[in-house]
Amino acid sequence: MKNDKVNTVGNDEQYEVPLPNENGYFGDYGGRFVAETLMQPLLDLEAAYKKYMSDDEFLTELDNDLTHYVGRPSPLYFAKRWSQEIGGANIFLKREDLNHTGAHKVNNTVGQALLAKRMGKPRVIAETGAGQHGVATATIAARLGLECCVYMGEDDIKRQSTNVFRMKLLGAEVIPVTSGSRTLKDALNEALRDWVTNVDTTFYIIGTVAGPHPYPVIVRDFQSIIGRETRSQCLEQIGSLPNALVACVGGGSNAIGLFHPFINDTDVAMVGVEAGGEGVASGRHSAPLSAGVPGVLHGNRTYLMQDECGQIESTHSISAGLDYPGVGPEHSWLKDIGRAQYETVNDNEALQAFDRLTTLEGIIPALETSHALAYAEKLATVMGQGKIIVVNLSGRGDKDIQTIATLNSITL
Amino acid sequence: MNRINICFEKLDSDGNKGLIAFVTAGDPSLDATPEIMHALVAGGADIIELGVPFSDPMADGEVIQRASERALSHGTSLNDVLDCVLKFRQKDLDTPVVLMGYCNPFQQMGLDPLASRCKEVGADGVLVVDLPPEEAAPFKSSFEPLGIAQIFLVAPNSPVERIRKICEYASGFVYFVAVKGVTGDKQFDGHEIRENIERTKSIAGIPVGLGFGIRDPRAAGDAAAISDGVVVGSAIVEIIEKGKTVSEISENVTHFVQELRIGINGSV
């Protein structure tokens, strides 16, 4: 792999991509449920995306940025001590935490910001939950000289203050969102309101595989580099494909990035892990795939947490990045066709896995990622020795130390 | 014949333009809503757009967002909104009522049950903000057979091929969005949209209403001069927000709508 050209979207022959259809549907999910003012901009974006995905100059620039700015390929690391402690399958970590800015989010912002530049938009906006997507957007905006404005729920601003400061250092304006539940869902509403108001000058860099078509495709394609690298690295380092892939799912971008290149490898199990919060039975969670029903939010049809009248319910998770009542439409489809399975992990279980990885491997994971780690521990025990699990280590946990300290009544 | 069509035909034969007034159902309370609707009609509103509150109103500015929050805080459901229409119909059999809202609450009720209930309570049309024609086929097949109008938005940036597509699906009237933005935000500029609204009128074959950014009698007059009907929302909702009692709200709303009506009459 290390001698290969970094494999970008659009020129991959390993697998076919039959979906979505021309209206952006993955089975019953997806689509474009937006007010008319956003329809033409979405169609323009789709056309530009198609054009540049077959433009050699664009793809070369993207490759270059991913290699020399982001630091790709990211390592596939065998977490030997942690695996032995659990006493089951061998667990490998796809180290997206080692990317510039510390999470997988930058894979997508690099790509979308290059699109923004090509489309002549001088201003980018983003929504953010944990702040990782906001930081990744602010970072690339600084590098390309784009004006940047990030919407973030007031509650998330409090629990992710380090990332807020990072964004401000990078020159972005961080706008607190005080409507609704003051978390990621409301930041997305506010970003959409900004976009519809400033659509002539502004490119909306959506951070997850949700939103109206073509966003779920664009984000998936830019994030699929995770899975493509993982697939080659497994073949090179292990000599076989893994038995299972595990990733946390909020909107679902790191999960789809890992899963997608394995979609036709039907022997490879794919498990998405949602935030169980205080337990699914408590009602205080963020697990639409496990406990929701289909509906329409933020421009697409997908599984949602909602009441019987179709009002979106508030969510709960210790991790701001998973605190979202919807999920990318492709995950809804993968669930329905049974190609991927979706499980939940509670706040406490995630915290325990956070501790174990930190102390056994010297890797401090993000709280979002810790959900995937906790499930991988259970799965490793069930699968047993000789099996291979790859967990997407989607982000590093520096941003969460304040939350962890508060939970342990420690003042930093 | 649908009340919306009758209404516009009458306006046309009188040489007048329509005034379409928006309020959010359940704001400040479900009991108040039918009374406020009557107050709008008393002031000279021709059509009422009744907002169905939604938890995530992404096309609305702060004023209507707050109205939705107030309505939802005491649990206003789509069923409750339909009950408001039924109550309104006890005293008013002529004024068209259009339900305006977001896709999810409508879909959760089920489109066939929703269409039958609209028919039953006397709701004449539905405007789903986040439903472009590309997604509208299921709505059409439920609403059209029962004669419930489906109102669609045309935007300042809709190119001619989209305007055609939208007008193919639209019935009752077409709602031209006067500004790029959310409700109650920017002031509309007649010069900027003149060309596109003319184009829409020539394609539509049905009346074209103009809304977003129209908040006083003068703007209403300017909007009426280039359209068949003027939609005013946030400015009315603000009056409701400030009112202390339902009778005070009704009085102020009637007075404001009268002023809008004068603005519109002055332009025709």
XYZ file of C-alpha atoms in Angstrom:
680
model
C 0.000 0.000 0.000
C 2.677 2.493 0.916
C 4.057 2.470 -2.594
C 0.659 2.915 -4.163
C -0.823 6.164 -5.175
C -3.368 7.094 -2.527
C -6.592 5.812 -3.914
C -9.148 8.567 -4.313
C -12.807 8.455 -5.125
C -13.896 7.970 -8.683
C -11.059 5.795 -9.858
C -11.556 2.690 -7.805
C -12.274 -0.514 -9.654
C -12.479 -2.844 -6.690
C -16.209 -2.565 -6.226
C -19.265 -1.290 -7.982
C -21.444 1.462 -6.631
C -25.034 0.826 -7.740
C -26.703 3.239 -5.342
C -28.110 5.775 -4.840
C -30.405 6.133 -7.863
C -30.669 9.403 -9.791
C -32.945 10.924 -7.140
C -30.543 10.055 -4.376
C -32.376 7.030 -3.001
C -30.817 4.035 -1.303
C -33.850 1.761 -1.416
C -36.559 3.731 0.425
C -34.101 6.151 2.013
C -32.459 9.403 1.008
C -33.902 11.846 -1.497
C -34.014 15.625 -1.489
C -36.556 17.038 0.948
C -35.669 20.721 0.902
C -37.375 24.015 0.188
C -37.269 24.996 -3.475
C -34.572 27.660 -2.962
C -32.060 24.886 -2.251
C -33.040 22.622 -5.140
C -31.073 24.295 -7.916
C -27.975 24.707 -5.708
C -28.163 20.978 -4.927
C -28.471 20.131 -8.613
C -25.534 22.452 -9.368
C -23.496 20.777 -6.645
C -24.312 17.350 -8.028
C -23.232 18.397 -11.517
C -19.995 19.945 -10.234
C -19.265 16.881 -8.134
C -19.720 14.554 -11.101
C -17.531 16.768 -13.252
C -14.633 17.037 -10.818
C -14.705 13.382 -9.804
C -13.562 12.581 -13.316
C -11.187 15.544 -13.559
C -7.577 14.393 -13.281
C -6.302 17.722 -12.044
C -8.863 17.804 -9.232
C -8.154 14.207 -8.245
C -4.416 14.794 -8.249
C -4.811 17.832 -6.001
C -7.024 15.813 -3.668
C -4.496 12.958 -3.582
C -1.748 15.396 -2.830
C -3.649 17.027 0.022
C -4.600 13.685 1.523
C -1.006 12.494 1.394
C 0.948 15.571 2.404
C -1.523 17.623 4.423
C -3.754 15.014 6.080
C -0.998 12.411 6.373
C -2.597 9.466 4.591
C -2.532 6.538 4.457
C -3.315 6.151 8.147
C -1.837 3.049 9.809
C -3.700 -0.170 10.477
C -2.447 -1.068 13.940
C -2.721 -4.409 15.726
C -3.795 -3.653 19.300
C -2.070 -6.718 20.695
C -2.142 -6.006 24.405
C -5.768 -4.914 24.395
C -6.735 -7.967 22.318
C -4.925 -10.289 24.730
C -6.568 -8.655 27.730
C -9.999 -9.286 26.203
C -8.957 -12.772 25.221
C -10.729 -13.275 21.920
C -10.324 -12.147 18.346
C -7.376 -10.018 17.258
C -8.438 -6.398 17.037
C -6.844 -3.994 14.582
C -7.359 -0.245 14.754
C -7.636 1.936 11.671
C -5.870 4.993 13.008
C -7.956 7.891 11.721
C -7.052 9.653 14.966
C -3.581 10.208 13.483
C -4.917 12.349 10.658
C -4.220 16.057 10.771
C -6.821 17.582 13.143
C -7.240 14.255 14.910
C -10.225 12.571 13.303
C -11.622 11.134 10.094
C -13.615 14.321 9.431
C -10.786 15.983 7.529
C -10.942 13.413 4.683
C -14.258 14.937 3.708
C -13.572 18.614 4.383
C -10.464 18.516 2.193
C -12.568 17.204 -0.682
C -15.563 19.499 -0.208
C -13.411 22.586 0.276
C -11.634 21.865 -3.023
C -15.088 21.617 -4.621
C -16.087 24.932 -3.028
C -13.011 26.564 -4.475
C -13.631 25.113 -7.934
C -17.258 26.297 -7.765
C -16.078 29.827 -6.945
C -17.634 30.054 -3.472
C -15.600 32.324 -1.169
C -17.420 31.292 2.026
C -17.946 27.904 3.661
C -20.249 26.979 6.508
C -20.502 23.837 8.608
C -22.459 22.318 11.464
C -20.630 20.536 14.226
C -21.442 18.403 17.253
C -18.234 17.325 18.951
C -16.406 20.061 17.105
C -14.244 17.700 15.028
C -15.999 18.519 11.782
C -15.963 22.201 12.706
C -12.224 22.067 13.364
C -11.591 20.146 10.143
C -13.608 22.703 8.188
C -11.957 25.693 9.872
C -8.559 24.123 9.190
C -9.041 23.652 5.493
C -10.747 27.045 5.182
C -7.662 28.655 6.730
C -5.419 26.840 4.306
C -7.465 27.786 1.237
C -8.254 31.325 2.382
C -12.009 30.789 2.600
C -14.280 32.621 5.013
C -15.613 30.083 7.513
C -18.602 30.031 9.792
C -19.409 27.069 12.059
C -22.770 26.438 13.745
C -22.614 24.632 17.048
C -25.264 23.936 19.686
C -24.858 25.912 22.884
C -24.744 22.718 24.977
C -21.998 21.288 22.759
C -20.012 24.531 22.973
C -19.855 23.986 26.722
C -18.793 20.345 26.612
C -16.314 20.736 23.732
C -14.715 24.055 24.659
C -11.241 23.044 23.480
C -12.476 22.510 19.945
C -14.346 25.813 20.022
C -11.100 27.563 20.867
C -9.275 25.687 18.111
C -11.829 26.834 15.549
C -11.495 30.419 16.682
C -7.701 30.233 16.511
C -8.079 29.021 12.940
C -10.023 32.157 12.104
C -13.515 30.683 11.971
C -16.568 32.322 13.430
C -18.348 29.940 15.812
C -22.047 30.720 16.086
C -23.840 29.309 19.148
C -27.205 27.730 18.337
C -29.773 28.300 21.060
C -32.863 26.852 19.386
C -34.398 23.442 20.058
C -32.190 20.996 21.929
C -29.048 23.122 21.396
C -27.088 20.183 19.949
C -26.042 18.848 16.540
C -29.574 18.594 15.098
C -30.197 22.267 15.753
C -26.780 23.269 14.431
C -27.755 21.538 11.172
C -31.073 23.456 11.036
C -29.246 26.721 11.546
C -26.591 25.910 8.934
C -29.353 25.105 6.432
C -30.978 28.469 7.231
C -27.668 30.215 6.619
C -27.178 28.343 3.355
C -30.606 29.217 1.978
C -29.950 32.877 2.858
C -26.418 33.106 1.421
C -26.618 30.448 -1.244
C -24.942 32.537 -3.959
C -21.674 32.951 -2.087
C -21.667 29.997 0.266
C -20.758 26.321 0.082
C -22.268 24.195 2.845
C -19.723 21.557 3.933
C -21.912 18.900 5.556
C -19.920 16.694 7.893
C -21.845 13.472 7.813
C -23.496 11.129 5.329
C -26.895 12.745 5.911
C -28.569 15.812 4.428
C -30.195 16.019 0.996
C -28.775 14.241 -2.061
C -25.970 14.494 -3.187
C -24.419 15.040 0.272
C -24.722 11.424 1.483
C -22.865 10.345 -1.661
C -20.219 13.055 -1.579
C -19.349 12.450 2.060
C -19.377 8.674 1.601
C -17.086 8.871 -1.397
C -14.598 11.162 0.335
C -14.653 8.988 3.468
C -14.402 5.689 1.588
C -10.657 6.106 1.486
C -10.739 4.686 5.026
C -12.180 1.386 3.831
C -10.086 1.207 0.690
C -6.883 1.606 2.646
C -8.085 -0.824 5.303
C -8.885 -3.438 2.685
C -5.416 -3.230 1.075
C -3.675 -3.049 4.448
C -5.493 -6.168 5.668
C -4.468 -8.088 2.578
C -0.880 -6.889 2.914
C -0.425 -7.110 6.696
C -2.667 -10.052 7.570
C -2.976 -11.807 4.249
C -6.750 -11.915 4.375
C -9.795 -9.729 4.744
C -11.044 -9.178 8.301
C -14.008 -11.107 9.695
C -15.737 -8.032 11.001
C -15.662 -4.238 10.820
C -16.856 -2.125 13.728
C -17.485 1.623 13.750
C -19.545 4.075 15.773
C -22.569 5.671 14.128
C -23.907 9.153 14.802
C -24.722 10.436 11.354
C -22.529 7.586 10.182
C -19.669 9.043 8.126
C -16.756 7.133 9.644
C -18.775 3.917 9.539
C -19.808 4.254 5.918
C -16.229 5.231 5.045
C -14.965 1.979 6.515
C -17.868 -0.234 5.371
C -18.468 0.885 1.841
C -15.482 -0.674 0.053
C -16.366 -4.003 1.740
C -20.014 -4.019 0.689
C -19.509 -6.812 -1.828
C -17.239 -8.807 0.502
C -20.194 -10.584 2.039
C -18.023 -12.673 4.380
C -16.973 -9.493 6.160
C -19.515 -8.612 8.861
C -20.222 -4.914 9.363
C -21.402 -3.576 12.698
C -22.435 0.013 13.352
C -22.582 1.048 16.992
C -25.082 3.662 18.084
C -25.055 5.624 21.315
C -27.240 3.844 23.852
C -26.934 6.755 26.283
C -28.469 5.689 29.569
C -29.839 2.562 27.898
C -32.298 2.198 25.016
C -35.059 1.196 27.450
C -34.605 4.495 29.329
C -35.553 6.490 26.243
C -32.462 8.649 26.833
C -30.265 7.596 23.927
C -29.284 8.460 20.335
C -30.067 5.215 18.555
C -32.480 5.811 15.653
C -31.527 2.610 13.802
C -32.058 0.501 16.909
C -35.136 2.245 18.289
C -36.490 4.689 15.688
C -38.858 4.640 12.714
C -38.396 6.082 9.205
C -39.277 9.706 8.568
C -37.955 12.883 6.951
C -35.444 15.239 8.563
C -32.690 17.481 7.218
C -33.468 16.767 3.619
C -33.564 12.983 3.597
C -35.768 10.076 4.481
C -34.158 7.825 7.067
C -34.617 6.215 10.481
C -35.367 8.891 13.064
C -36.092 9.257 16.725
C -39.531 10.817 16.708
C -42.824 10.735 18.562
C -46.060 9.366 17.104
C -46.931 12.849 15.776
C -43.724 13.095 13.745
C -41.954 15.573 16.039
C -38.237 14.887 16.392
C -37.305 13.718 19.868
C -34.384 14.981 21.874
C -31.424 12.673 22.120
C -28.884 11.847 24.742
C -25.302 10.677 24.570
C -22.167 11.366 26.550
C -20.510 12.015 23.197
C -21.572 15.165 21.383
C -20.692 13.645 18.016
C -23.238 10.828 18.347
C -25.971 13.022 19.817
C -28.160 13.112 16.700
C -31.734 11.825 16.146
C -31.187 10.759 12.525
C -28.651 8.723 10.584
C -27.335 8.648 7.033
C -29.858 7.098 4.619
C -27.395 4.504 3.339
C -27.186 3.033 6.851
C -30.984 2.759 6.947
C -30.789 0.824 3.715
C -27.921 -1.403 4.896
C -29.948 -2.181 8.011
C -33.105 -3.088 6.084
C -31.316 -5.356 3.623
C -29.392 -6.942 6.486
C -25.942 -6.195 5.060
C -24.911 -4.332 8.206
C -26.116 -4.790 11.755
C -26.559 -1.999 14.260
C -26.016 -2.327 17.990
C -25.974 0.064 20.926
C -23.422 0.776 23.631
C -24.300 2.783 26.754
C -22.427 5.778 28.139
C -20.848 3.699 30.910
C -19.681 0.896 28.649
C -18.080 3.459 26.338
C -16.260 5.058 29.264
C -14.881 1.699 30.372
C -13.566 0.936 26.890
C -12.064 4.428 26.788
C -10.103 3.595 29.957
C -8.951 0.211 28.735
C -7.624 1.392 25.393
C -5.913 4.357 27.038
C -4.132 2.317 29.686
C -3.382 -0.811 27.631
C -2.386 0.708 24.298
C -1.421 4.286 25.093
C -4.073 5.577 22.731
C -6.661 8.031 24.061
C -9.743 7.557 21.866
C -12.621 9.978 21.324
C -15.758 9.204 23.330
C -17.597 8.627 20.053
C -15.016 6.028 19.025
C -15.168 4.465 22.494
C -18.645 3.173 21.660
C -17.187 1.160 18.783
C -14.366 -0.056 21.020
C -16.793 -1.255 23.684
C -18.774 -3.251 21.155
C -15.600 -4.669 19.598
C -14.665 -6.027 23.042
C -17.974 -7.920 23.245
C -17.677 -9.128 19.667
C -14.069 -10.270 20.121
C -15.128 -12.521 22.972
C -17.982 -14.021 20.969
C -15.947 -14.522 17.794
C -12.994 -16.019 19.598
C -9.326 -16.449 18.793
C -8.040 -16.530 15.262
C -10.641 -14.060 14.017
C -9.856 -10.526 12.901
C -11.831 -7.414 13.799
C -11.049 -3.954 12.459
C -12.319 -1.000 14.481
C -12.345 2.437 12.966
C -10.465 4.517 15.513
C -12.284 7.535 14.147
C -10.849 10.206 16.409
C -8.563 10.985 19.276
C -9.873 11.838 22.722
C -7.989 15.004 23.638
C -11.185 16.979 23.114
C -12.940 14.830 25.725
C -10.576 15.121 28.653
C -12.679 17.917 30.147
C -15.751 15.644 30.130
C -13.770 12.771 31.616
C -12.281 15.024 34.305
C -15.712 16.366 35.252
C -17.104 12.825 35.520
C -14.268 11.997 37.913
C -14.760 15.263 39.851
C -11.308 16.472 38.833
C -10.656 20.143 38.150
C -8.094 20.701 35.406
C -64.951 23.446 -6.833
C -62.139 24.082 -4.366
C -62.586 27.211 -2.199
C -59.137 28.456 -3.305
C -60.181 28.550 -6.957
C -63.486 30.235 -6.120
C -61.638 32.805 -4.049
C -59.161 33.750 -6.779
C -61.892 33.856 -9.427
C -63.851 36.294 -7.323
C -60.779 38.435 -6.683
C -60.064 38.445 -10.389
C -63.572 39.484 -11.351
C -63.440 42.248 -8.737
C -60.103 43.385 -10.144
C -58.467 42.757 -6.797
C -55.493 40.866 -5.392
C -55.531 38.272 -2.624
C -54.266 38.614 0.920
C -53.039 35.331 2.352
C -52.466 35.454 6.104
C -50.305 32.952 7.974
C -50.593 31.955 11.620
C -49.173 28.961 13.475
C -51.886 26.698 14.855
C -51.755 26.320 18.615
C -50.062 29.684 19.165
C -50.741 30.969 21.763
C -53.232 28.121 22.353
C -55.431 25.720 20.410
C -58.563 27.449 21.706
C -57.317 30.800 20.455
C -56.495 29.661 16.919
C -60.035 29.559 15.414
C -60.783 32.933 16.953
C -57.593 34.431 15.495
C -58.474 32.940 12.109
C -61.843 34.737 12.241
C -60.041 37.935 13.221
C -57.834 37.625 10.126
C -60.903 37.239 7.914
C -62.585 40.180 9.643
C -59.582 42.331 8.734
C -59.788 41.343 5.075
C -57.703 38.178 4.667
C -58.861 36.145 1.683
C -57.025 32.898 2.425
C -55.619 31.522 5.661
C -52.389 29.596 5.795
C -52.431 27.592 8.966
C -48.975 26.579 10.128
C -48.556 23.022 11.386
C -45.879 23.265 14.072
C -42.751 21.151 13.619
C -39.790 20.633 15.935
C -37.250 21.441 13.192
C -38.636 24.223 10.976
C -35.543 24.688 8.825
C -37.087 27.208 6.398
C -38.394 29.479 9.128
C -36.817 32.465 10.812
C -36.826 33.107 14.538
C -40.362 34.499 14.805
C -42.099 31.447 13.370
C -39.606 29.128 15.090
C -40.701 30.581 18.419
C -44.368 30.227 17.441
C -43.769 26.526 16.666
C -42.030 26.066 19.991
C -44.929 27.692 21.847
C -47.437 25.497 20.008
C -45.425 22.328 20.617
C -44.882 23.175 24.282
C -48.534 22.343 24.845
C -48.450 19.365 22.519
C -50.147 20.684 19.362
C -50.423 17.776 16.919
C -51.514 17.663 13.285
C -54.824 16.210 14.494
C -55.279 19.240 16.735
C -54.572 21.540 13.786
C -57.244 19.769 11.744
C -59.663 20.181 14.663
C -58.958 23.941 14.570
C -60.069 23.990 10.940
C -63.250 22.103 11.866
C -64.030 24.683 14.554
C -63.285 27.536 12.177
C -65.702 26.027 9.647
C -68.574 26.213 12.154
C -68.710 29.955 11.465
C -66.917 30.336 8.141
C -67.746 28.137 5.176
C -66.102 30.267 2.506
C -62.564 31.305 3.427
C -60.018 28.847 2.029
C -57.631 27.264 4.528
C -54.244 25.894 3.508
C -52.160 23.780 5.879
C -48.513 24.794 5.747
C -45.874 22.621 7.334
C -43.026 20.177 6.980
C -43.030 16.721 5.519
C -42.547 14.534 8.575
C -45.707 15.228 10.621
C -47.810 14.856 7.452
C -46.171 11.562 6.518
C -46.424 10.141 10.019
C -50.201 10.597 9.954
C -50.281 8.795 6.615
C -51.129 10.655 3.423
C -54.465 8.957 2.694
C -55.832 9.488 6.213
C -54.563 13.080 6.092
C -56.286 13.759 2.767
C -59.611 12.337 4.040
C -59.411 14.362 7.218
C -58.642 17.528 5.225
C -61.774 16.856 3.199
C -63.786 16.134 6.331
C -62.783 19.275 8.267
C -62.741 21.610 5.269
C -59.047 22.202 4.693
C -58.609 23.138 1.041
C -54.927 22.752 0.346
C -51.567 21.684 1.654
C -48.195 23.398 1.310
C -45.290 21.194 2.342
C -42.242 23.424 2.610
C -39.609 20.697 2.264
C -41.294 18.871 -0.604
C -40.023 19.694 -4.084
C -41.983 18.213 -7.008
C -39.387 15.430 -7.290
C -40.653 13.998 -3.994
C -44.310 14.907 -4.416
C -45.806 11.916 -6.248
C -47.110 10.151 -3.102
C -48.794 13.359 -1.919
C -50.362 13.947 -5.297
C -51.886 10.488 -5.467
C -53.509 10.961 -2.065
C -54.670 14.581 -2.385
C -55.660 14.993 -6.020
C -58.551 12.481 -6.052
C -60.144 14.330 -3.124
C -59.702 17.745 -4.688
C -57.258 18.980 -2.053
C -54.946 21.530 -3.658
C -51.201 21.116 -3.450
C -49.336 24.385 -3.306
C -45.668 24.441 -4.285
C -42.901 26.962 -3.867
C -41.046 28.635 -6.732
C -37.798 30.329 -5.708
C -35.973 33.378 -7.090
C -33.269 30.993 -8.344
C -35.578 28.405 -9.937
C -34.651 28.170 -13.619
C -37.376 27.944 -16.222
C -37.293 24.153 -16.488
C -37.880 23.837 -12.750
C -40.701 26.379 -12.848
C -42.361 24.234 -15.521
C -41.948 21.079 -13.452
C -43.338 22.767 -10.329
C -46.324 24.217 -12.181
C -47.193 20.800 -13.593
C -47.685 19.563 -10.040
C -49.206 22.686 -8.514
C -52.870 23.367 -7.957
C -54.753 26.166 -6.169
C -51.963 28.684 -6.539
C -48.188 28.783 -6.885
C -46.251 30.332 -4.019
C -43.362 32.447 -5.276
C -40.718 32.891 -2.578
C -39.713 36.554 -2.787
C -36.279 36.289 -1.155
C -33.533 33.735 -0.813
C -33.685 33.083 2.876
C -35.959 32.060 5.710
C -39.323 33.510 6.691
C -39.344 36.933 8.325
C -35.741 37.672 7.456
C -34.857 39.929 4.522
C -37.063 42.615 2.980
C -38.140 41.601 -0.513
C -36.976 43.554 -3.537
C -39.518 43.675 -6.353
C -36.940 44.593 -8.993
C -34.777 41.584 -8.272
C -37.560 39.072 -8.849
C -39.722 40.844 -11.402
C -38.449 38.836 -14.348
C -38.763 35.468 -12.673
C -42.227 36.146 -11.275
C -43.413 37.274 -14.722
C -42.033 34.048 -16.145
C -43.803 32.030 -13.448
C -47.111 33.781 -14.120
C -46.835 33.023 -17.820
C -46.115 29.340 -17.173
C -48.366 28.636 -14.187
C -51.864 28.976 -15.614
C -53.036 29.377 -12.000
C -52.654 32.366 -9.635
C -49.187 33.205 -8.324
C -48.870 34.346 -4.721
C -45.820 36.157 -3.383
C -44.475 35.622 0.103
C -41.382 35.957 2.389
C -40.091 39.360 3.458
C -43.448 41.185 3.209
C -44.157 42.791 6.562
C -45.971 46.096 6.106
C -48.751 47.674 4.003
C -46.304 49.277 1.612
C -44.453 46.047 0.870
C -47.812 44.301 0.542
C -48.837 46.875 -2.053
C -45.566 46.433 -3.967
C -45.998 42.668 -3.889
C -49.631 42.854 -5.009
C -48.623 44.951 -7.994
C -46.592 42.076 -9.438
C -48.572 39.036 -8.222
C -52.068 37.654 -7.726
C -51.834 37.394 -3.963
C -49.630 38.447 -1.077
C -48.599 36.196 1.814
C -47.850 37.785 5.182
C -46.685 35.564 8.038
C -43.986 36.597 10.494
C -45.373 40.128 10.927
C -48.740 38.683 12.036
C -47.107 36.052 14.242
C -45.147 38.837 15.964
C -48.411 40.558 16.878
C -49.668 37.288 18.350
C -46.428 36.903 20.302
C -46.776 40.366 21.834
C -50.482 40.122 22.700
C -51.479 39.417 26.293
C -55.018 38.152 25.827
C -56.796 36.453 22.942
C -59.194 39.375 22.518
C -56.292 41.828 22.404
C -54.531 39.632 19.838
C -57.666 39.361 17.718
C -58.215 43.096 17.765
C -54.603 43.881 16.838
C -54.513 41.239 14.138
C -57.717 42.528 12.539
C -56.356 46.056 12.593
C -53.029 45.042 11.034
C -54.715 43.002 8.305
C -56.962 45.973 7.513
C -53.852 48.081 6.977
C -52.324 45.417 4.734
C -55.591 45.304 2.791
C -55.434 49.072 2.263
C -51.858 48.711 1.017
C -52.926 46.047 -1.452
C -56.064 47.904 -2.605
C -53.953 50.984 -3.248
C -51.774 49.115 -5.708
C -54.538 47.754 -7.943
